[in-house]
Coordinates of C-alpha atoms in Angstrom, one line a residue:
M7 CA -8.9 -6.2 18.6
R8 CA -11.9 -5.2 16.6
E9 CA -13.5 -7.5 14.1
F10 CA -14.3 -4.8 11.5
Y11 CA -13.8 -1.1 10.7
T12 CA -16.1 1.1 8.6
I13 CA -14.9 3.1 5.6
T14 CA -15.6 6.3 7.6
E15 CA -13.4 5.2 10.5
L16 CA -10.5 4.3 8.2
T17 CA -10.8 7.5 6.1
K18 CA -10.6 9.6 9.3
E19 CA -7.7 7.5 10.7
F20 CA -5.6 7.7 7.5
G21 CA -6.7 11.1 6.3
V22 CA -7.9 9.8 2.9
S23 CA -11.2 10.0 1.0
T24 CA -13.7 7.2 0.6
R25 CA -12.9 7.4 -3.1
T26 CA -9.2 6.6 -2.3
L27 CA -10.2 3.4 -0.4
R28 CA -12.6 2.4 -3.1
F29 CA -9.8 3.0 -5.7
Y30 CA -7.5 0.7 -3.6
E31 CA -10.3 -1.9 -3.7
D32 CA -10.7 -1.5 -7.5
E33 CA -7.0 -2.0 -7.9
G34 CA -7.2 -5.3 -5.9
L35 CA -5.0 -4.0 -3.1
I36 CA -7.7 -4.5 -0.4
Q37 CA -10.8 -6.7 -0.3
P38 CA -13.3 -5.6 2.3
H39 CA -16.2 -7.7 3.3
R40 CA -19.6 -6.4 2.3
R41 CA -22.8 -6.4 4.3
G42 CA -25.4 -5.1 1.8
R43 CA -23.9 -1.9 0.4
T44 CA -21.7 -1.4 3.5
R45 CA -17.9 -2.1 3.3
L46 CA -16.5 -3.7 6.4
Y47 CA -12.7 -3.8 6.7
R48 CA -10.9 -6.4 8.8
P49 CA -7.8 -5.6 10.8
A50 CA -5.7 -7.2 8.0
D51 CA -7.3 -4.6 5.5
R52 CA -6.4 -1.8 7.9
H53 CA -2.8 -3.1 8.0
L54 CA -2.7 -3.2 4.2
I55 CA -4.0 0.4 4.0
K56 CA -1.2 1.4 6.4
Q57 CA 1.4 -0.3 4.2
I58 CA -0.1 1.3 1.0
M59 CA 0.1 4.7 2.6
R60 CA 3.7 4.0 3.6
G61 CA 4.5 2.9 0.0
K62 CA 3.0 6.1 -1.4
R63 CA 5.0 8.2 1.0
L64 CA 8.2 6.4 -0.2
G65 CA 7.2 7.3 -3.8
F66 CA 6.2 3.8 -5.0
S67 CA 3.5 3.6 -7.7
I68 CA 0.3 1.7 -7.2
A69 CA 1.6 -1.0 -9.5
E70 CA 4.8 -1.3 -7.4
I71 CA 2.8 -1.4 -4.2
R72 CA 0.6 -4.1 -5.7
D73 CA 3.7 -6.2 -6.6
I74 CA 5.1 -5.9 -3.1
I75 CA 1.8 -6.8 -1.5
Q76 CA 1.5 -9.8 -3.9
M77 CA 5.0 -11.0 -2.7
Y78 CA 3.7 -11.0 0.8
R79 CA 0.7 -13.1 -0.2
E80 CA 3.0 -15.8 -1.7
P81 CA 4.4 -18.6 0.5
P82 CA 7.6 -17.5 2.2
G83 CA 10.8 -18.0 0.3
E84 CA 9.3 -18.0 -3.2
G85 CA 10.8 -15.6 -5.6
G86 CA 13.3 -14.2 -3.1
Q87 CA 10.7 -11.9 -1.6
L88 CA 13.0 -10.0 0.7
K89 CA 15.7 -9.6 -1.9
T90 CA 13.2 -8.3 -4.4
I91 CA 11.7 -5.8 -1.9
I92 CA 15.1 -4.6 -0.9
A93 CA 16.1 -4.2 -4.6
K94 CA 13.0 -2.1 -5.3
I95 CA 13.6 0.1 -2.3
E96 CA 17.3 0.6 -3.3
E97 CA 16.2 1.4 -6.9
R98 CA 13.8 4.0 -5.5
R99 CA 16.4 5.5 -3.2
E100 CA 18.8 5.9 -6.2
E101 CA 16.0 7.6 -8.2
L102 CA 15.5 10.0 -5.3
R103 CA 19.3 10.6 -5.0
Q104 CA 19.4 11.5 -8.7
K105 CA 16.5 13.9 -8.3
R106 CA 18.3 15.6 -5.4
R107 CA 21.5 15.9 -7.4
D108 CA 19.4 17.4 -10.3
L109 CA 17.8 19.9 -7.9
E110 CA 21.2 20.9 -6.4
E111 CA 22.6 21.5 -9.8
T112 CA 19.9 24.0 -10.8

């Protein structure tokens, strides 16, 4: 496993812009190391980016993704992490079902 990834490598891998990764950093979702002006991303940062992208595909907002990531950073068992995540996913699924019904009615 590699120790670090560059911003260019990750933008190519995930098909996002450098501005997107910087935005995720500004939002506190990822925290790359810095060597001078160069951002160096650890494998854990790469994994978080993958999870952020999955959350975006599922329709979660950045705030919701931040909440979910924060739950994973807490010690296991606190705040019913799994139940909270499942509830958020179910809530989102219901919103999507409603949108589908609305589209089918038009």
